[in-house]
mmCIF file of C-alpha atoms in Angstrom:
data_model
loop_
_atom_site.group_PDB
_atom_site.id
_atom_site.type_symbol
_atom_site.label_atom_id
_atom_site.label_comp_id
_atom_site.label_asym_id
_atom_site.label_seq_id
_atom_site.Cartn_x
_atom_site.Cartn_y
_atom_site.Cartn_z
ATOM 1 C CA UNK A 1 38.768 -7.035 4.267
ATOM 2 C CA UNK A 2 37.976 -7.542 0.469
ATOM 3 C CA UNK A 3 40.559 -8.790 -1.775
ATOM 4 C CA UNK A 4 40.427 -8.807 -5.876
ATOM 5 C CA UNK A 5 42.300 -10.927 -8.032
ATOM 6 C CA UNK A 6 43.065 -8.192 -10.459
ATOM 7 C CA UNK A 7 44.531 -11.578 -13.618
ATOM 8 C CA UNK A 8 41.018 -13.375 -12.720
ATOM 9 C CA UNK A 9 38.583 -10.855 -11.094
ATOM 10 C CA UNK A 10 37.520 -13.360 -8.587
ATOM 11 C CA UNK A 11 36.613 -11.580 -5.148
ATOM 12 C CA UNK A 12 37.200 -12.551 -1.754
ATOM 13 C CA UNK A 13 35.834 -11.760 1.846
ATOM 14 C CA UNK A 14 39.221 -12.365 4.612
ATOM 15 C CA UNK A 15 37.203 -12.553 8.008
ATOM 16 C CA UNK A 16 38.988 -9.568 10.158
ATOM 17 C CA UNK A 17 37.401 -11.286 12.841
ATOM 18 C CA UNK A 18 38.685 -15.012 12.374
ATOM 19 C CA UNK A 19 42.752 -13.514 12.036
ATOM 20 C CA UNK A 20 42.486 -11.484 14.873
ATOM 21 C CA UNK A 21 44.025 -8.684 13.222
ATOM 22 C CA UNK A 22 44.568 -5.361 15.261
ATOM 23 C CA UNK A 23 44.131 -2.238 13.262
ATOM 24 C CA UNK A 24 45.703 -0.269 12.679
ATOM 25 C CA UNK A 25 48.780 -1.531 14.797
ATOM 26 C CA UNK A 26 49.484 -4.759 12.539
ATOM 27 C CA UNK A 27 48.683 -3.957 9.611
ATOM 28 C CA UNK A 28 48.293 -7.075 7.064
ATOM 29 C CA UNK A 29 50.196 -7.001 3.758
ATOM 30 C CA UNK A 30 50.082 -9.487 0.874
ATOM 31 C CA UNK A 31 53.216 -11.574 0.073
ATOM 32 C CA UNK A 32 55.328 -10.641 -3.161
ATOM 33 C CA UNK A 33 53.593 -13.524 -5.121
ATOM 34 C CA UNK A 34 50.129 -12.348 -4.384
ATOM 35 C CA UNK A 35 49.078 -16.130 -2.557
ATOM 36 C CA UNK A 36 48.973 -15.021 0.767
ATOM 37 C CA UNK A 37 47.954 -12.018 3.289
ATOM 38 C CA UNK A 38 51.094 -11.943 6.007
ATOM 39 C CA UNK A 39 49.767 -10.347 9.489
ATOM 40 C CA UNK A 40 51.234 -9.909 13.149
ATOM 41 C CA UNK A 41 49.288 -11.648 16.005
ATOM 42 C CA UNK A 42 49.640 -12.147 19.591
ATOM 43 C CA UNK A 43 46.644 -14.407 19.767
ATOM 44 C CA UNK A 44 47.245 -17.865 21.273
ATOM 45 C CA UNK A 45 44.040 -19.416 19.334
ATOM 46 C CA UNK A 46 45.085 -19.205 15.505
ATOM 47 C CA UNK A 47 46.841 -22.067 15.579
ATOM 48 C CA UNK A 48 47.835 -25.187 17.801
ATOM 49 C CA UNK A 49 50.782 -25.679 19.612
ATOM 50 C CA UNK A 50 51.109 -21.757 19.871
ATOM 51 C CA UNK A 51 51.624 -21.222 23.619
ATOM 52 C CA UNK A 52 54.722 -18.634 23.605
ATOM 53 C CA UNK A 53 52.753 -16.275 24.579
ATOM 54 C CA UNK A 54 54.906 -13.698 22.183
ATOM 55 C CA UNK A 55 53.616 -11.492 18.908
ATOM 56 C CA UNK A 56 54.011 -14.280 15.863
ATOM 57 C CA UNK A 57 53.774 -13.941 12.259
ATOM 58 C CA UNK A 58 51.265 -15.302 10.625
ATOM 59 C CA UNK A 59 50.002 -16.291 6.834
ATOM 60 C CA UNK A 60 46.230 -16.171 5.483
ATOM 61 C CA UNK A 61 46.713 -18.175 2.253
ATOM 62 C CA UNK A 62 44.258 -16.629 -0.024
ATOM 63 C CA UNK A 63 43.159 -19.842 -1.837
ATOM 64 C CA UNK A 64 42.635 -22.378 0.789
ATOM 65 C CA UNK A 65 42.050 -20.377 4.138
ATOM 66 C CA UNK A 66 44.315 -21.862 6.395
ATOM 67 C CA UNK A 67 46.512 -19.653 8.437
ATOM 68 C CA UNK A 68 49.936 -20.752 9.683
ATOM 69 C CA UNK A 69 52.451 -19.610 11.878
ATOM 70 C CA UNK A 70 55.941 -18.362 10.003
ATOM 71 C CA UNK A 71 59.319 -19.013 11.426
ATOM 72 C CA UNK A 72 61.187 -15.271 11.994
#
């Protein structure tokens, strides 16, 4: 996935593999302020402490890389 900053033309490679995305089932969309790609995920190895075993929400903030789980 290749994302432009369309104010500061800056370009950006998200790692498919690395967010465990499953296409075309969850399908990733960008938050309304543009910071951050929102995704579904049923992986247990994004982030710590996620042992629930359920299908979590997840954000990809653009700038920094980190992903964290969202509360629902």
């Amino acid at each position: 996935l290749i994302i432009k900053d369309l104010i500061t033309g800056n370009v950006m490679r998200v790692p498919i593999d690395l967010l465990h995305i499953y296409l075309p089932t969850y399908r990733p969309v960008f938050s309304p302020d543009g910071t951050a790609i929102i995704f579904h995920s049923d992986s247990a190895s994004l982030v710590g402490g996620d042992t629930n075993g359920a299908l979590d929400v997840f954000s990809f903030d653009v700038s920094t890389g980190r992903i964290a789980r969202r509360d629902s």
